[in-house]
Short mmCIF file of C-alpha atoms and ligand atoms in Angstrom, two decimals:
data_model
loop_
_atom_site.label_atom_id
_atom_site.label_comp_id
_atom_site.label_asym_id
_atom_site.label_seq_id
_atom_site.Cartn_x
_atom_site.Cartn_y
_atom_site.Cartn_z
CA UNK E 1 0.00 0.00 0.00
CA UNK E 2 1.37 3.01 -0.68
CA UNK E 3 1.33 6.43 0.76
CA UNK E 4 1.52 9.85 -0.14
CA UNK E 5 2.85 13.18 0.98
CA UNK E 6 2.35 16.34 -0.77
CA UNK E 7 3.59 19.74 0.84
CA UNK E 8 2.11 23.32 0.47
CA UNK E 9 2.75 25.22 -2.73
CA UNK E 10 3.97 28.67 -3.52
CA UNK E 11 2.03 30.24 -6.96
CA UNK E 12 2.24 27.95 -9.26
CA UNK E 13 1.87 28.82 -13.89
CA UNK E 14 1.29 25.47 -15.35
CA UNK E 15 0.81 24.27 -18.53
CA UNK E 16 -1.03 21.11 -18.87
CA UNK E 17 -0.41 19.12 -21.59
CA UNK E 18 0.01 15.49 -20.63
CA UNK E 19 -3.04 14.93 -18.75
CA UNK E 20 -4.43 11.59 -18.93
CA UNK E 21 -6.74 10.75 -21.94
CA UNK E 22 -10.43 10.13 -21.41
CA UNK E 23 -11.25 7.26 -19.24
CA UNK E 24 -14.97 6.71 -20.92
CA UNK E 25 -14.13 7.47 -24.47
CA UNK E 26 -11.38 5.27 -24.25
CA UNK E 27 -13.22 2.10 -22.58
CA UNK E 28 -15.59 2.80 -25.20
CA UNK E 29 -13.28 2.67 -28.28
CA UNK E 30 -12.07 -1.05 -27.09
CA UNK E 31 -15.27 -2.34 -26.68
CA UNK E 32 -17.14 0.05 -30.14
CA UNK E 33 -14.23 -1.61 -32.13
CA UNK E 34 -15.69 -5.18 -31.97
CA UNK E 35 -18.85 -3.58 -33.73
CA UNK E 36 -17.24 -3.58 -36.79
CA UNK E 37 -15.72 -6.08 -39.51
CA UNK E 38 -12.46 -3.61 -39.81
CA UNK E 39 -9.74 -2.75 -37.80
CA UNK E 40 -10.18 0.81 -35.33
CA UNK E 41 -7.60 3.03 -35.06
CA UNK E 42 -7.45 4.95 -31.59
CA UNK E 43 -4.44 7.47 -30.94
CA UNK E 44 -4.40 8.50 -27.51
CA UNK E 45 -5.80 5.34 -25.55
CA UNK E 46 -5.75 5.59 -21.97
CA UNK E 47 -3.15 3.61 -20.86
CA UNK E 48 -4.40 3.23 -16.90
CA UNK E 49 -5.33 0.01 -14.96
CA UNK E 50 -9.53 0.44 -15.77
CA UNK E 51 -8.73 0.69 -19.51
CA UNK E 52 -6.29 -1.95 -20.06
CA UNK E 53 -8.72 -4.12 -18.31
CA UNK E 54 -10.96 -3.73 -20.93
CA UNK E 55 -8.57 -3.74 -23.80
CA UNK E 56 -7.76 -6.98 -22.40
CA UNK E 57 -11.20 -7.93 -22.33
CA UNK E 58 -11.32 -7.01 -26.15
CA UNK E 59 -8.48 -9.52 -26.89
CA UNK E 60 -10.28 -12.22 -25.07
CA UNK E 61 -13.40 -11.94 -27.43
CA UNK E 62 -10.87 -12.13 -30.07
CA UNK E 63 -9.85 -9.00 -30.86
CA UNK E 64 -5.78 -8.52 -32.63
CA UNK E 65 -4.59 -5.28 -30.93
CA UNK E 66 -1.35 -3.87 -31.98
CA UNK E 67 0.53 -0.91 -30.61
CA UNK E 68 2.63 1.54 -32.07
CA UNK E 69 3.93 4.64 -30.66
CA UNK E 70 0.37 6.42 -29.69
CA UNK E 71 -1.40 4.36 -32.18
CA UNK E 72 -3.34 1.18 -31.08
CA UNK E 73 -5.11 -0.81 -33.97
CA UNK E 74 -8.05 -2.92 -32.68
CA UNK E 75 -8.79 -5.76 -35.59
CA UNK E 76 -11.96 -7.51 -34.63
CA UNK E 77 -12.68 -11.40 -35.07
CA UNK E 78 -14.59 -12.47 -37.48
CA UNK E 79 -16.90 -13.67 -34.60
CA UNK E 80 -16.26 -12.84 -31.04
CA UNK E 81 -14.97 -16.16 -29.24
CA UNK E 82 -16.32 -17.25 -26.21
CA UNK E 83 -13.48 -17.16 -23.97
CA UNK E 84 -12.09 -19.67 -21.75
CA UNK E 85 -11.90 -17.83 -18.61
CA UNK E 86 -13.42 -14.52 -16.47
CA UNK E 87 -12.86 -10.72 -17.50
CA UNK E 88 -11.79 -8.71 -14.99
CA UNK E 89 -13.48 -5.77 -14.99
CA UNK E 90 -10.94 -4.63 -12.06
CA UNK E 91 -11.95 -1.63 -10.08
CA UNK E 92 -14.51 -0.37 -13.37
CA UNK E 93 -18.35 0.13 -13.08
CA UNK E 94 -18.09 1.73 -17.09
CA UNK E 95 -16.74 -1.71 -17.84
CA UNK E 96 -18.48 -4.15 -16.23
CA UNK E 97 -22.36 -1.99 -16.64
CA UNK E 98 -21.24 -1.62 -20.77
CA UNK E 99 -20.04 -5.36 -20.85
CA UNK E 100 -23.56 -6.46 -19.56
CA UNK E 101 -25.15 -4.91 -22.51
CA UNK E 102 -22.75 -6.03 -24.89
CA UNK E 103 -22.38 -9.59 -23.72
CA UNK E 104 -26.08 -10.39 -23.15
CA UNK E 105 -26.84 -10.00 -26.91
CA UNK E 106 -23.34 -11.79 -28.15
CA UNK E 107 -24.49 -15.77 -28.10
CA UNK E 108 -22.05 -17.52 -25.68
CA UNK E 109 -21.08 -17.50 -21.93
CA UNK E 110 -19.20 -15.00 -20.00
CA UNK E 111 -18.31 -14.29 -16.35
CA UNK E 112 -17.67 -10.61 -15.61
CA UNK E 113 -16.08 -10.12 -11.91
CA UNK E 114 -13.58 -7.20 -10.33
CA UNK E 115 -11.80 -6.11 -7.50
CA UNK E 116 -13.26 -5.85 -3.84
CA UNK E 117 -14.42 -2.45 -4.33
CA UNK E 118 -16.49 -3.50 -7.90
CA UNK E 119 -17.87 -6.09 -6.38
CA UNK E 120 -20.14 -4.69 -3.94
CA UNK E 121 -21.31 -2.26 -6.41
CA UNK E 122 -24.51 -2.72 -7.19
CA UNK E 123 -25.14 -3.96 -11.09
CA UNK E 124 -29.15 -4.29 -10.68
CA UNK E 125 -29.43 -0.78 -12.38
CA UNK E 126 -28.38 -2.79 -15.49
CA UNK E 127 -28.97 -6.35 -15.29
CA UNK E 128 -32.94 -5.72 -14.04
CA UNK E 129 -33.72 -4.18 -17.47
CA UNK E 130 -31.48 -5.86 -19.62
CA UNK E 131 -32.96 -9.06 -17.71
CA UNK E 132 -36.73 -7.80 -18.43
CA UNK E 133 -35.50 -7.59 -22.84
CA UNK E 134 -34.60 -11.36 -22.33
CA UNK E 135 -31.02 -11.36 -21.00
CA UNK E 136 -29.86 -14.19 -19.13
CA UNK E 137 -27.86 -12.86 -16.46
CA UNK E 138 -27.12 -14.24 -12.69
CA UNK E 139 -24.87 -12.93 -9.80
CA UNK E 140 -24.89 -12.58 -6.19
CA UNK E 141 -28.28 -11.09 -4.90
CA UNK E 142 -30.47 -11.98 -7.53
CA UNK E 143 -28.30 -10.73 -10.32
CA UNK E 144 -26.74 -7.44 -8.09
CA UNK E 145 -23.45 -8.16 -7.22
CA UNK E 146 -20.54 -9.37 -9.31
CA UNK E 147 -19.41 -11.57 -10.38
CA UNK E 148 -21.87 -11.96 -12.93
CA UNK E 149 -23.22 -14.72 -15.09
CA UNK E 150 -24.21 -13.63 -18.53
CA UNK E 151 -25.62 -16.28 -21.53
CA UNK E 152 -25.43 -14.22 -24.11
CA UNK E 153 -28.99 -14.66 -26.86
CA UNK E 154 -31.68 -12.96 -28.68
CA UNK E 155 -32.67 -9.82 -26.96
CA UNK E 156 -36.58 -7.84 -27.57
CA UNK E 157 -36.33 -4.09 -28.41
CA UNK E 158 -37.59 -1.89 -25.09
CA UNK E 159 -38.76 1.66 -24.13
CA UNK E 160 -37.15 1.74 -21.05
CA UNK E 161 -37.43 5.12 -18.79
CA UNK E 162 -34.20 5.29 -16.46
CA UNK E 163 -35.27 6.05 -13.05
CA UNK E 164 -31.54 7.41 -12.44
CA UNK E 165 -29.45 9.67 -15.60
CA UNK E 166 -26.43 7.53 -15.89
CA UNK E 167 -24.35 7.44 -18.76
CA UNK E 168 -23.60 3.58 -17.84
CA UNK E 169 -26.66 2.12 -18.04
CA UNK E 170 -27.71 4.42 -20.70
CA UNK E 171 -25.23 2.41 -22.91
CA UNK E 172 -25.26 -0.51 -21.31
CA UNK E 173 -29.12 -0.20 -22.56
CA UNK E 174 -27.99 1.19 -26.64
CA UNK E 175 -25.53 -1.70 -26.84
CA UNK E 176 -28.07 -4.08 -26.52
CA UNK E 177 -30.95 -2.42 -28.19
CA UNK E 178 -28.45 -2.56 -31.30
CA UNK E 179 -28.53 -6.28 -31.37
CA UNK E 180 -32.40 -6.60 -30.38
CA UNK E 181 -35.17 -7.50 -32.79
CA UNK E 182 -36.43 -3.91 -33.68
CA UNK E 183 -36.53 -0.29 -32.60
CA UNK E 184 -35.59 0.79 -29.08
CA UNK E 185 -36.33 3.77 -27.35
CA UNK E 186 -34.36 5.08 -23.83
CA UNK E 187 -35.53 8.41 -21.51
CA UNK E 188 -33.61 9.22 -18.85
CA UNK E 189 -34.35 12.18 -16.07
CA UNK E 190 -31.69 14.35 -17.61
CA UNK E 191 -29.27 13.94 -20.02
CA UNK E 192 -26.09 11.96 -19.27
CA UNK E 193 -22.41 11.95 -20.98
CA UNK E 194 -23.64 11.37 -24.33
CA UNK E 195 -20.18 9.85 -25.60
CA UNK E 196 -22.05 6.60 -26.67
CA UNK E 197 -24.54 8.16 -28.93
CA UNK E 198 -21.25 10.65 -30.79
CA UNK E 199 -19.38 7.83 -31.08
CA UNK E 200 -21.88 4.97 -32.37
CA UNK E 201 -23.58 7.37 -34.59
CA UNK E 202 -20.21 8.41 -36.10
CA UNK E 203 -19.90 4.47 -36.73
CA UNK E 204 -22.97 4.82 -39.13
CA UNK E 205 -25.06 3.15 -36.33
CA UNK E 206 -29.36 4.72 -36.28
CA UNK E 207 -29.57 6.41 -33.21
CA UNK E 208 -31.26 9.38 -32.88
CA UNK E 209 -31.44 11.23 -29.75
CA UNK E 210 -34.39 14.28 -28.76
CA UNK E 211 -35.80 13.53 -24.92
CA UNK E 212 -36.30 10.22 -26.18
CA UNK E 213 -33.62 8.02 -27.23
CA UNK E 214 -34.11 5.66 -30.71
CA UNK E 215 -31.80 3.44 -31.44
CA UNK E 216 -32.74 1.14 -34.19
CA UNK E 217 -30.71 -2.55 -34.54
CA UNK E 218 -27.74 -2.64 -36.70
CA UNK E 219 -28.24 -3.94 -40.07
CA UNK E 220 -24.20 -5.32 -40.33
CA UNK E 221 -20.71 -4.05 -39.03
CA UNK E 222 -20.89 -0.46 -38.64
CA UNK E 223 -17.86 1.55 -39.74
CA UNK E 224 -14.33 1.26 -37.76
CA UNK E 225 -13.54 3.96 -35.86
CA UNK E 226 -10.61 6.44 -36.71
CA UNK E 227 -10.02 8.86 -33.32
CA UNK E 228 -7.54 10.86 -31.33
CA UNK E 229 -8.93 10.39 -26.98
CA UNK E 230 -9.17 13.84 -25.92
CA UNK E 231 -7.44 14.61 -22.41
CA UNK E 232 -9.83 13.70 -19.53
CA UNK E 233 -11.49 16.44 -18.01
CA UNK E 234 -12.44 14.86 -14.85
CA UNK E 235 -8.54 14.19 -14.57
CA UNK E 236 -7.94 17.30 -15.64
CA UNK E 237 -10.19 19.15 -13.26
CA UNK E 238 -8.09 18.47 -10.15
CA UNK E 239 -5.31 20.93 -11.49
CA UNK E 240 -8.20 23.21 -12.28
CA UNK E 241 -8.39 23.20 -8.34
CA UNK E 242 -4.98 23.50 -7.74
CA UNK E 243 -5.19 27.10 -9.84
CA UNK E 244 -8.50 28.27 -8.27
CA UNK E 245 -7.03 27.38 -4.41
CA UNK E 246 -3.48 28.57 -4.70
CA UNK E 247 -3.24 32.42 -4.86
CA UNK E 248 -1.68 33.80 -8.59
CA UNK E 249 -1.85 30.42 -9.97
CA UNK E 250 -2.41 29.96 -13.43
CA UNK E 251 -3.22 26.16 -15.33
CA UNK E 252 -3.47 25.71 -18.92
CA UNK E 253 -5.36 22.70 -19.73
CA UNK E 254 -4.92 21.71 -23.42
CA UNK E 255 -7.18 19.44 -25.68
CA UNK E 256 -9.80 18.32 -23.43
CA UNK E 257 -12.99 17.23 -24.66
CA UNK E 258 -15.68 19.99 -23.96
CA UNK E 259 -18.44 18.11 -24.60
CA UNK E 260 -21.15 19.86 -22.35
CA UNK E 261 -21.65 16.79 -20.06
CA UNK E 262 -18.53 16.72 -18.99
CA UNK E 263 -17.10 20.78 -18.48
CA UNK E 264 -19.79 21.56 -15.66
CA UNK E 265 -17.31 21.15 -12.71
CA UNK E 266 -15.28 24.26 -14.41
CA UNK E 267 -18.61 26.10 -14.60
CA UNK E 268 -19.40 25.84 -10.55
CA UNK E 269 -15.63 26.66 -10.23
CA UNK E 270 -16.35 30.24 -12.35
CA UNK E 271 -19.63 30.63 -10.18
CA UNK E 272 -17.31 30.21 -6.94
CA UNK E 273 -15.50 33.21 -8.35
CA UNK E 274 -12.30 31.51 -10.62
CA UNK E 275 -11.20 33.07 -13.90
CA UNK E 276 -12.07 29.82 -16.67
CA UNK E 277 -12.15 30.84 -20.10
CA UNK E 278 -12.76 27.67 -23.10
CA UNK E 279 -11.42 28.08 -26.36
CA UNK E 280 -12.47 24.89 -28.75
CA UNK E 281 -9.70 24.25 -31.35
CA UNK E 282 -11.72 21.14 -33.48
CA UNK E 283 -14.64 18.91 -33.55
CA UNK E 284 -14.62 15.28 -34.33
CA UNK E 285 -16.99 12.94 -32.30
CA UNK E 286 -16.50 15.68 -29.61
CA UNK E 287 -15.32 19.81 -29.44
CA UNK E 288 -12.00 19.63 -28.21
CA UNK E 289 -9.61 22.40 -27.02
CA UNK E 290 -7.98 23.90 -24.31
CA UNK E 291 -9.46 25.51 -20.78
CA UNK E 292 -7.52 28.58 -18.76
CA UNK E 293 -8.31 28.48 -15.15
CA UNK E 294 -6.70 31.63 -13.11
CA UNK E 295 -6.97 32.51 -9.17
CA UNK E 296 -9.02 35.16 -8.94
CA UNK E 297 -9.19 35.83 -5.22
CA UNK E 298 -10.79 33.87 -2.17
CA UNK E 299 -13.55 31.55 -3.59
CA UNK E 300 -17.46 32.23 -2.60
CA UNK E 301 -19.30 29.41 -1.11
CA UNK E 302 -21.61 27.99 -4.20
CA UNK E 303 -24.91 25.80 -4.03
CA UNK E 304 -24.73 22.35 -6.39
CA UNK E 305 -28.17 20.21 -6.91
CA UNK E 306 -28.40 20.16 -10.60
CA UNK E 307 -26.98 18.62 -13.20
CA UNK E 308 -25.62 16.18 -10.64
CA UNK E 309 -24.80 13.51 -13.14
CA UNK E 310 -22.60 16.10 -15.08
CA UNK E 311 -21.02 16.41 -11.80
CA UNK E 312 -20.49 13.39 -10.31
CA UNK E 313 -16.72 12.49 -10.83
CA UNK E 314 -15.79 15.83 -9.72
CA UNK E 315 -17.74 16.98 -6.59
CA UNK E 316 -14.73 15.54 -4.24
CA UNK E 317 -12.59 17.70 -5.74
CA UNK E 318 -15.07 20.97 -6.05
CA UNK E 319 -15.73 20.06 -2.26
CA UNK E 320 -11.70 21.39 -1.41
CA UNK E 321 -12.81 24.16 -3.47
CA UNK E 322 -16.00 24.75 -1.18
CA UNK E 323 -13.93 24.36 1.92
CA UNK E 324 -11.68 26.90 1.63
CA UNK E 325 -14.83 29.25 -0.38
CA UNK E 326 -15.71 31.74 1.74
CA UNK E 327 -19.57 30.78 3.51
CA UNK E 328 -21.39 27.75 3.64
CA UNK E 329 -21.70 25.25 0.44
CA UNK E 330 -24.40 22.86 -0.08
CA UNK E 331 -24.20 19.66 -2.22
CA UNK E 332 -27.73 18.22 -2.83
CA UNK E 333 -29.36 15.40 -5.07
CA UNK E 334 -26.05 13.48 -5.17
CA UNK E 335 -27.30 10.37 -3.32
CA UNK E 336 -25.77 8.85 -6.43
CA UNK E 337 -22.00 9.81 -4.98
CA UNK E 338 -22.71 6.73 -2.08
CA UNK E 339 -21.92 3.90 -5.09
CA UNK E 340 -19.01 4.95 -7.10
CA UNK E 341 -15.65 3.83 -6.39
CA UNK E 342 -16.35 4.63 -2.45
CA UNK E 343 -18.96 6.30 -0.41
CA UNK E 344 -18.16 9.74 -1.46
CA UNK E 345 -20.42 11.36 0.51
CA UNK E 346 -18.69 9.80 3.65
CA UNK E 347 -15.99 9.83 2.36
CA UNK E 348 -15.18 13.26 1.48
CA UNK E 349 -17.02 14.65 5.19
CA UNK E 350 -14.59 12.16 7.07
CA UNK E 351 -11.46 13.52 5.36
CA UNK E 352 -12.72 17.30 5.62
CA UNK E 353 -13.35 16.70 9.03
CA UNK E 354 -9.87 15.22 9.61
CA UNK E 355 -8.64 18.68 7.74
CA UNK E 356 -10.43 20.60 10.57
CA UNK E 357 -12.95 21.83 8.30
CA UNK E 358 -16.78 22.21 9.56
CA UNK E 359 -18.88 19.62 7.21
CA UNK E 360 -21.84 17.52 7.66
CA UNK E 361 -23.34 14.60 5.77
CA UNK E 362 -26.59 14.28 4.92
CA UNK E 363 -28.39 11.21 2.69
CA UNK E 364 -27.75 12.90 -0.44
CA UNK E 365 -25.23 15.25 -0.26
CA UNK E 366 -23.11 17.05 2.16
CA UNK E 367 -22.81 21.16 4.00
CA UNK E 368 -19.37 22.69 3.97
CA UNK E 369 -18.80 25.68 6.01
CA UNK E 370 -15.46 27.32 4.21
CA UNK E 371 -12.64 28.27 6.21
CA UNK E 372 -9.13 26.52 6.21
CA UNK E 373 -7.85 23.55 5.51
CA UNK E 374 -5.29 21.68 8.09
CA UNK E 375 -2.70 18.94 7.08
CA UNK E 376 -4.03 15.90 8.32
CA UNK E 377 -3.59 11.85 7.07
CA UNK E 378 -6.53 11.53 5.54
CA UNK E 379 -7.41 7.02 4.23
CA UNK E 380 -8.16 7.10 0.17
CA UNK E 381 -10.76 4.60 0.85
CA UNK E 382 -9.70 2.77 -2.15
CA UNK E 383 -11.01 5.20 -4.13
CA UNK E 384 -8.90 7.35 -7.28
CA UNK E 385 -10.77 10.69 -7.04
CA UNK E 386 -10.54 11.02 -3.13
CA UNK E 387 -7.11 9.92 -3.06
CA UNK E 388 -6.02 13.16 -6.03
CA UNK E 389 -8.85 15.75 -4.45
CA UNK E 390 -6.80 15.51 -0.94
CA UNK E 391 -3.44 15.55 -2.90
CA UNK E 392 -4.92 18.78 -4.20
CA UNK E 393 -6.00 19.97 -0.68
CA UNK E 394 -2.36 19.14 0.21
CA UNK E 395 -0.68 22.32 -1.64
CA UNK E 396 -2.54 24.43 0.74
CA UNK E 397 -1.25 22.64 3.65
CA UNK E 398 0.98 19.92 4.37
CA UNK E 399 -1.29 16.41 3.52
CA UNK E 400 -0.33 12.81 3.70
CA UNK E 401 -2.66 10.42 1.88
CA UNK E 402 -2.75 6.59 2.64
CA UNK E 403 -3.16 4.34 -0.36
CA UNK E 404 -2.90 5.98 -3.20
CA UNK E 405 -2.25 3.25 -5.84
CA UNK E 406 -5.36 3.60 -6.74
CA UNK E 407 -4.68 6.68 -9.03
CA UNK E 408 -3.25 4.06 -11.43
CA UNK E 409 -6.78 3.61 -12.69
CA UNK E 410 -7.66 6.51 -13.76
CA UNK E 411 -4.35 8.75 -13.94
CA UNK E 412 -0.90 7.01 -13.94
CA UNK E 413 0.99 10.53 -14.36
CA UNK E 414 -0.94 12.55 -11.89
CA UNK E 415 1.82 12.58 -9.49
CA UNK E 416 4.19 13.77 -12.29
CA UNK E 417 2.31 16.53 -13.17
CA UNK E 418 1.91 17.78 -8.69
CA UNK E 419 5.50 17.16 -9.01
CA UNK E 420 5.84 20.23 -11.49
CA UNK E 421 4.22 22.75 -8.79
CA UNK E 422 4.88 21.21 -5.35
CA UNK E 423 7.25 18.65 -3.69
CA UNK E 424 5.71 14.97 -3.28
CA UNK E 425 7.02 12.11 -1.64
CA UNK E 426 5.77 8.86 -2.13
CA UNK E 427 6.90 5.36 0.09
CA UNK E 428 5.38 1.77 0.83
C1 S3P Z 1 -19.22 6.95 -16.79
C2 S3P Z 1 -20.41 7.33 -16.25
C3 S3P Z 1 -20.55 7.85 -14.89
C4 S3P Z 1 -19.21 8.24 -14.30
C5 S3P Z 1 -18.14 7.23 -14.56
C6 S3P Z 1 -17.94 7.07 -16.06
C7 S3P Z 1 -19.18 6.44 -18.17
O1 S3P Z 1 -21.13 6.85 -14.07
O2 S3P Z 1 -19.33 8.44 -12.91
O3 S3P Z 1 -16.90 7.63 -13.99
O4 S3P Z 1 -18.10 6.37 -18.78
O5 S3P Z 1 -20.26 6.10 -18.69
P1 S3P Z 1 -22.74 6.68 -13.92
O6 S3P Z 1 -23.27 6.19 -15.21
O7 S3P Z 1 -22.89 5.67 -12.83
O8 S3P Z 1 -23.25 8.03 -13.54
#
């Protein structure tokens, strides 16, 4: 297990241009590829423990992937293979909720499991629908818990309503309503990341998307896909922190995708008072370009209850933003934060708490009364995001995290890039 220690950091000007690429465009591009009869070619993959999982999961269904330099060329079997032992989903809900979809239309059998943390996540939100179109899929608790069953066969088309907006079960849901027997429709309460619907409709797949979601079955192998991963902008939002927290710091961010799902953390940042100015440089699947985020004086305290799912990788970092803001900031509607990679809701109030800083949970969200942050050891709970938000909170006063090796799945360089504007130490 390893630890971390990151001391406080003097004004930092930083330009950004190795953060990590997108986590769900890239888990998408391994598993997209083996839609088609012709080989995808992806520049950029994210090379991090979540997405090599599934590019490993890829080559088990058959798939030839070669790398060269930034270039990874996904040739797809002629017919997926059923393989001979479990994928390993590792520490990814995209993954294994996306694999369900796929799998339960693809004849053959498949067990999907992951790590301790995956496995008590619950997997109902997908397999209870998919189960209701005629998917044949078992696991612990009546089909909840991992690891999972699936038989892949036949699937009927659905109009599902989503009683949660989730981007995962969302495609989980499209990635099976492209194999079933006729036209699909999906609603969910707001719109999620829409990087399925970009991507599969720049594949030539039918899907049109209004409130309502149609997706109509494929009629053969859609087209290969030919794309450069933008950077990550949930990776890239921590040093977006860093700038807004750090008086006369300055971080350049450069090509990020700025699809509108994902850029909303920078937008309750500039209502908490930062300087964050987009400039979109091309368009291809998604805008791309770069984002400027400057200190711009003490942050105000900010209210977040919308647009939660736009959110929801980046409220543990926007809640060291609220607790140095000046007043009281309220996080509402999030009861979805208490399943991702930890309990983020306890999670972040625990750690706050540890920092000295006046916080309270509450069933779906969490108050923050802003004042200062204290160094304190603060436990990652297993969990990426909590583990780089309190690296973050470390630059404005001395912070030692406890295992951290969990920022391998999401951002192998993060503690490169802290490296560039503070001191770091790192031991077993
Ligand atoms: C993701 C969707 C979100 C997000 C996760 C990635 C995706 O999860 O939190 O990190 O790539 O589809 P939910 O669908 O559970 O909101």
């Amino acid at each position: 297990m390893t630890t971390l220690a990151v001391k406080k950091a003097e004004a930092f000007d930083l330009l950004c241009d190795s953060i990590a690429s997108d986590k769900s465009i890239s888990h998408r591009c391994a598993m997209f590829s083996l839609l088609s009869d012709k080989p995808s070619r992806i520049r950029n993959y994210l090379r991090a423990e979540d997405t090599l999982n599934t590019l490993a999961i890829v080559k088990q269904l058959g798939a030839k992937v070669e790398e060269e330099g930034d270039t990874i060329t996904i040739t797809p079997p002629k017919e997926a293979s059923e393989p001979e032992d479990v994928l390993d989903c590792g520490n990814s809900g995209t993954a294994m909720r996306l694999f369900c979809g796929f799998l339960s239309s693809l004849p053959g059998h498949y067990v999907l499991t992951g790590d301790r943390y995956l496995r008590r996540r619950p997997m109902k939100r997908v397999t209870g629908p998919l189960t209701q179109i005629g998917a044949k899929i078992d696991g612990r608790e009546e089909g909840n818990l991992a690891p999972l069953c699936i038989r892949g066969d036949r699937l009927r088309s659905f109009n599902y309503e989503s009683p949660i907006a989730s981007a995962q079960v969302k495609s989980a849901m499209i990635l099976a309503a492209l194999r079933a027997d006729d036209v699909s429709t999906y609603r969910e309460p707001e719109l999620s990341r829409d990087h399925t619907e970009r991507m599969l409709r720049g594949m030539g797949a039918n899907i049109e998307s209004w409130d309502t979601i149609t997706i109509e079955p494929m009629r053969g192998p859609l087209e290969p896909l030919d794309i450069t991963v933008p950077a990550d902008p949930s990776s890239a939002f921590f040093f977006a922190v860093a700038a807004a927290i750090v008086p006369g710091s300055r971080v350049v961010i450069t090509d990020v995708t700025l699809n509108p799902t994902r850029i909303e953390a920078y937008k309750v940042l500039k209502r908490m008072g930062a300087r964050v100015e987009f400039t979109e440089k091309e368009n291809r699947y998604e805008p791309i370009g770069d984002i400027t985020i400057t200190y711009n004086g003490r942050l105000k305290s900010v209210e977040v209850s919308e647009h939660i799912s736009w959110l929801i990788d980046e409220l543990p970092a926007i809640s060291i933003a609220m607790a140095v803001a000046e007043g009281e900031s309220v996080v509402r509607n999030a009861e979805e934060l208490r399943v991702k990679e930890s309990d983020r809701i306890t999670c972040v109030v625990e750690g706050l708490k540890r920092c000295g800083v006046v916080c309270s949970e509450r069933e779906d969200g969490y108050l923050i009364e802003g004042g200062e942050i204290h160094g304190a050891t603060i436990d990652s709970c297993g969990d990426h995001r909590i583990a780089m938000s309190f690296a973050i909170a470390g630059l404005l006063a001395d912070m030692t995290i406890e295992d951290v090796d969990c920022i391998e799945t999401s951002f192998p360089n993060f503690l490169d890039i802290l490296s560039q504007i503070t001191e770091v130490k790192t031991w077993k």
